[in-house]
Amino acid sequence: MVSEELRDAFSRTCVVVPAFNEENSISQVVQSIYEHMPGVSVAVVDDGSRDRTAQRARAAGATVLSLPLNLGIGGAVQTGFKYAIRHGFSFALQIDGDGQHDPSETHHLYEPLLANEADIVIGSRWLGRGSYVAPKSRRFGMKFLESLVSWKAGARFTDTTSGFRAMNEKAIALFAEDYPPDYPEVESIILAQHHGLRVVEVPVSMKAREHGTSSIRGLRTLYFMFRITIGLLTGVIGGVDS
Amino acid sequence: MKGYLLAGFISLLFLTLTVRAIRKKQLTELMAILWLVVSVVTVLLSALLPTGAFDYISHFFGIKYPPDMVLVFGLLFIVLLTYQLTVALSRLAARQRVLVQEVALLKAEMESKGTSG
């Protein structure tokens, strides 16, 4: 059952779904969002996919923001935030297009937002719910980022790379203006705090991805870690000013 | 000395190429000025080679072996130029990102107008 308060929040929510070559999962993701979040608007950001991601998303009833060039996850998600702010949405919910995040879990993200206890709520795999187990190779990196961000932020964060988040208008406005282009999940936490926004985590359960592979693997993992560490330590967050 | 002639010839050729590029507007103003200065300096240096002024200048900078002066300043120039280019490139990438996002947003707006009207 969806409460009256949640129903009202959904009607003012833009769900941002970044998708790059996700034709196998995107319809299901969009359908699942509409099913569990009645009244929301869904904006799928097609990050220059070469497959039928855009058509499938459109057929499932989503608004599709088609990037003519591949921008990477940060640039794609930011497009969604720009869309949300220009169309006057009060909330944005970010969900990956690969089916990893479960839309039926979104009410957990809304609780702190609606209670006005947070501006950004991140769904964490590691706070006790669900059974998600990360591949062994990734655990070290995740742990490392966790301590780095917790130290920088002065609060404990357990799932810094989670792209399952809900936010209010204040956060959407900030991210529409300034969002890290390359590996945004980690840096955006610090960026938001730097601007005085309240970022909290809530436990959610996640599934292992159903289709496709992570964009970060092999040597890229090392580059990813290096890049984020430098970004966090130097305070050089966000992109180059255009 | 054939070396001087060769250096002079190459410098003049470079100057001609630069002037041509500027006339064809292939360079931005800043880069045009930069390459013009570089061409003129190399032409002057080639002309100065036989006079011994080259040795004088390098000793002025405390460089004992005059050919090293070319390496030192050449390398410095290349590093600074590369730095400037990466800065410019990053700025272009950021600007391109904004444009790409705008295109996607405008396309979506047109589509929604097309279906509703």
PDB file of N, CA, C and O in Angstrom, chain B residues 73-105:
ATOM      1  N   PHE B  73      65.103  25.463 -23.710  1.00  0.00           N
ATOM      2  CA  PHE B  73      63.961  26.342 -23.995  1.00  0.00           C
ATOM      3  C   PHE B  73      62.900  25.637 -24.841  1.00  0.00           C
ATOM      4  O   PHE B  73      61.694  25.871 -24.691  1.00  0.00           O
ATOM      5  N   GLY B  74      63.375  24.760 -25.720  1.00  0.00           N
ATOM      6  CA  GLY B  74      62.431  23.994 -26.541  1.00  0.00           C
ATOM      7  C   GLY B  74      61.535  23.134 -25.667  1.00  0.00           C
ATOM      8  O   GLY B  74      60.312  23.132 -25.806  1.00  0.00           O
ATOM      9  N   LEU B  75      62.151  22.428 -24.737  1.00  0.00           N
ATOM     10  CA  LEU B  75      61.406  21.537 -23.852  1.00  0.00           C
ATOM     11  C   LEU B  75      60.427  22.333 -22.978  1.00  0.00           C
ATOM     12  O   LEU B  75      59.254  21.968 -22.829  1.00  0.00           O
ATOM     13  N   LEU B  76      60.938  23.440 -22.444  1.00  0.00           N
ATOM     14  CA  LEU B  76      60.095  24.291 -21.612  1.00  0.00           C
ATOM     15  C   LEU B  76      58.873  24.761 -22.385  1.00  0.00           C
ATOM     16  O   LEU B  76      57.741  24.698 -21.908  1.00  0.00           O
ATOM     17  N   PHE B  77      59.133  25.184 -23.623  1.00  0.00           N
ATOM     18  CA  PHE B  77      58.050  25.663 -24.473  1.00  0.00           C
ATOM     19  C   PHE B  77      57.018  24.564 -24.712  1.00  0.00           C
ATOM     20  O   PHE B  77      55.805  24.774 -24.605  1.00  0.00           O
ATOM     21  N   ILE B  78      57.519  23.354 -25.010  1.00  0.00           N
ATOM     22  CA  ILE B  78      56.605  22.252 -25.308  1.00  0.00           C
ATOM     23  C   ILE B  78      55.765  21.872 -24.087  1.00  0.00           C
ATOM     24  O   ILE B  78      54.565  21.627 -24.190  1.00  0.00           O
ATOM     25  N   VAL B  79      56.396  21.860 -22.926  1.00  0.00           N
ATOM     26  CA  VAL B  79      55.649  21.526 -21.706  1.00  0.00           C
ATOM     27  C   VAL B  79      54.550  22.560 -21.447  1.00  0.00           C
ATOM     28  O   VAL B  79      53.393  22.220 -21.192  1.00  0.00           O
ATOM     29  N   LEU B  80      54.919  23.851 -21.557  1.00  0.00           N
ATOM     30  CA  LEU B  80      53.919  24.903 -21.328  1.00  0.00           C
ATOM     31  C   LEU B  80      52.785  24.823 -22.343  1.00  0.00           C
ATOM     32  O   LEU B  80      51.610  24.955 -22.003  1.00  0.00           O
ATOM     33  N   LEU B  81      53.161  24.569 -23.592  1.00  0.00           N
ATOM     34  CA  LEU B  81      52.153  24.487 -24.642  1.00  0.00           C
ATOM     35  C   LEU B  81      51.205  23.311 -24.390  1.00  0.00           C
ATOM     36  O   LEU B  81      49.987  23.435 -24.501  1.00  0.00           O
ATOM     37  N   THR B  82      51.773  22.160 -24.029  1.00  0.00           N
ATOM     38  CA  THR B  82      50.950  20.981 -23.758  1.00  0.00           C
ATOM     39  C   THR B  82      49.999  21.238 -22.603  1.00  0.00           C
ATOM     40  O   THR B  82      48.829  20.868 -22.648  1.00  0.00           O
ATOM     41  N   TYR B  83      50.517  21.924 -21.599  1.00  0.00           N
ATOM     42  CA  TYR B  83      49.681  22.261 -20.457  1.00  0.00           C
ATOM     43  C   TYR B  83      48.499  23.122 -20.899  1.00  0.00           C
ATOM     44  O   TYR B  83      47.346  22.825 -20.593  1.00  0.00           O
ATOM     45  N   GLN B  84      48.823  24.156 -21.665  1.00  0.00           N
ATOM     46  CA  GLN B  84      47.784  25.059 -22.156  1.00  0.00           C
ATOM     47  C   GLN B  84      46.765  24.283 -23.002  1.00  0.00           C
ATOM     48  O   GLN B  84      45.560  24.480 -22.899  1.00  0.00           O
ATOM     49  N   LEU B  85      47.255  23.341 -23.806  1.00  0.00           N
ATOM     50  CA  LEU B  85      46.354  22.573 -24.667  1.00  0.00           C
ATOM     51  C   LEU B  85      45.421  21.682 -23.851  1.00  0.00           C
ATOM     52  O   LEU B  85      44.246  21.556 -24.176  1.00  0.00           O
ATOM     53  N   THR B  86      45.954  21.048 -22.799  1.00  0.00           N
ATOM     54  CA  THR B  86      45.088  20.185 -21.993  1.00  0.00           C
ATOM     55  C   THR B  86      44.033  21.002 -21.256  1.00  0.00           C
ATOM     56  O   THR B  86      42.904  20.565 -21.110  1.00  0.00           O
ATOM     57  N   VAL B  87      44.432  22.217 -20.823  1.00  0.00           N
ATOM     58  CA  VAL B  87      43.444  23.088 -20.181  1.00  0.00           C
ATOM     59  C   VAL B  87      42.337  23.437 -21.171  1.00  0.00           C
ATOM     60  O   VAL B  87      41.138  23.321 -20.874  1.00  0.00           O
ATOM     61  N   ALA B  88      42.756  23.819 -22.384  1.00  0.00           N
ATOM     62  CA  ALA B  88      41.777  24.193 -23.408  1.00  0.00           C
ATOM     63  C   ALA B  88      40.887  22.997 -23.757  1.00  0.00           C
ATOM     64  O   ALA B  88      39.679  23.129 -23.930  1.00  0.00           O
ATOM     65  N   LEU B  89      41.489  21.823 -23.838  1.00  0.00           N
ATOM     66  CA  LEU B  89      40.750  20.612 -24.196  1.00  0.00           C
ATOM     67  C   LEU B  89      39.714  20.270 -23.126  1.00  0.00           C
ATOM     68  O   LEU B  89      38.569  19.930 -23.435  1.00  0.00           O
ATOM     69  N   SER B  90      40.108  20.385 -21.853  1.00  0.00           N
ATOM     70  CA  SER B  90      39.176  20.099 -20.766  1.00  0.00           C
ATOM     71  C   SER B  90      38.001  21.066 -20.810  1.00  0.00           C
ATOM     72  O   SER B  90      36.856  20.682 -20.589  1.00  0.00           O
ATOM     73  N   ARG B  91      38.314  22.324 -21.113  1.00  0.00           N
ATOM     74  CA  ARG B  91      37.242  23.315 -21.179  1.00  0.00           C
ATOM     75  C   ARG B  91      36.291  22.995 -22.337  1.00  0.00           C
ATOM     76  O   ARG B  91      35.071  23.087 -22.207  1.00  0.00           O
ATOM     77  N   LEU B  92      36.866  22.590 -23.466  1.00  0.00           N
ATOM     78  CA  LEU B  92      36.033  22.219 -24.606  1.00  0.00           C
ATOM     79  C   LEU B  92      35.142  21.034 -24.268  1.00  0.00           C
ATOM     80  O   LEU B  92      33.972  20.995 -24.641  1.00  0.00           O
ATOM     81  N   ALA B  93      35.711  20.039 -23.559  1.00  0.00           N
ATOM     82  CA  ALA B  93      34.929  18.857 -23.189  1.00  0.00           C
ATOM     83  C   ALA B  93      33.760  19.253 -22.292  1.00  0.00           C
ATOM     84  O   ALA B  93      32.643  18.765 -22.457  1.00  0.00           O
ATOM     85  N   ALA B  94      34.022  20.176 -21.351  1.00  0.00           N
ATOM     86  CA  ALA B  94      32.957  20.627 -20.447  1.00  0.00           C
ATOM     87  C   ALA B  94      31.873  21.357 -21.226  1.00  0.00           C
ATOM     88  O   ALA B  94      30.677  21.176 -20.989  1.00  0.00           O
ATOM     89  N   ARG B  95      32.306  22.188 -22.182  1.00  0.00           N
ATOM     90  CA  ARG B  95      31.329  22.918 -22.983  1.00  0.00           C
ATOM     91  C   ARG B  95      30.535  21.963 -23.866  1.00  0.00           C
ATOM     92  O   ARG B  95      29.328  22.113 -24.049  1.00  0.00           O
ATOM     93  N   GLN B  96      31.223  20.981 -24.412  1.00  0.00           N
ATOM     94  CA  GLN B  96      30.541  20.007 -25.261  1.00  0.00           C
ATOM     95  C   GLN B  96      29.484  19.248 -24.464  1.00  0.00           C
ATOM     96  O   GLN B  96      28.392  18.977 -24.948  1.00  0.00           O
ATOM     97  N   ARG B  97      29.831  18.931 -23.205  1.00  0.00           N
ATOM     98  CA  ARG B  97      28.882  18.196 -22.370  1.00  0.00           C
ATOM     99  C   ARG B  97      27.589  18.997 -22.193  1.00  0.00           C
ATOM    100  O   ARG B  97      26.489  18.462 -22.328  1.00  0.00           O
ATOM    101  N   VAL B  98      27.757  20.313 -21.961  1.00  0.00           N
ATOM    102  CA  VAL B  98      26.578  21.155 -21.799  1.00  0.00           C
ATOM    103  C   VAL B  98      25.730  21.152 -23.074  1.00  0.00           C
ATOM    104  O   VAL B  98      24.502  21.018 -23.031  1.00  0.00           O
ATOM    105  N   LEU B  99      26.396  21.257 -24.222  1.00  0.00           N
ATOM    106  CA  LEU B  99      25.665  21.282 -25.488  1.00  0.00           C
ATOM    107  C   LEU B  99      24.932  19.975 -25.741  1.00  0.00           C
ATOM    108  O   LEU B  99      23.777  19.971 -26.159  1.00  0.00           O
ATOM    109  N   VAL B 100      25.619  18.852 -25.485  1.00  0.00           N
ATOM    110  CA  VAL B 100      25.005  17.541 -25.702  1.00  0.00           C
ATOM    111  C   VAL B 100      23.757  17.398 -24.830  1.00  0.00           C
ATOM    112  O   VAL B 100      22.708  16.927 -25.283  1.00  0.00           O
ATOM    113  N   GLN B 101      23.863  17.869 -23.574  1.00  0.00           N
ATOM    114  CA  GLN B 101      22.717  17.782 -22.666  1.00  0.00           C
ATOM    115  C   GLN B 101      21.567  18.642 -23.171  1.00  0.00           C
ATOM    116  O   GLN B 101      20.403  18.216 -23.153  1.00  0.00           O
ATOM    117  N   GLU B 102      21.904  19.852 -23.653  1.00  0.00           N
ATOM    118  CA  GLU B 102      20.866  20.747 -24.164  1.00  0.00           C
ATOM    119  C   GLU B 102      20.160  20.129 -25.363  1.00  0.00           C
ATOM    120  O   GLU B 102      18.939  20.224 -25.498  1.00  0.00           O
ATOM    121  N   VAL B 103      20.929  19.498 -26.246  1.00  0.00           N
ATOM    122  CA  VAL B 103      20.340  18.863 -27.431  1.00  0.00           C
ATOM    123  C   VAL B 103      19.336  17.798 -27.003  1.00  0.00           C
ATOM    124  O   VAL B 103      18.209  17.737 -27.507  1.00  0.00           O
ATOM    125  N   ALA B 104      19.722  16.971 -26.020  1.00  0.00           N
ATOM    126  CA  ALA B 104      18.831  15.903 -25.550  1.00  0.00           C
ATOM    127  C   ALA B 104      17.557  16.497 -24.947  1.00  0.00           C
ATOM    128  O   ALA B 104      16.447  16.019 -25.223  1.00  0.00           O
ATOM    129  N   LEU B 105      17.713  17.569 -24.161  1.00  0.00           N
ATOM    130  CA  LEU B 105      16.550  18.180 -23.517  1.00  0.00           C
ATOM    131  C   LEU B 105      15.625  18.826 -24.555  1.00  0.00           C
ATOM    132  O   LEU B 105      14.403  18.702 -24.488  1.00  0.00           O
TER     133      LEU B 105
END
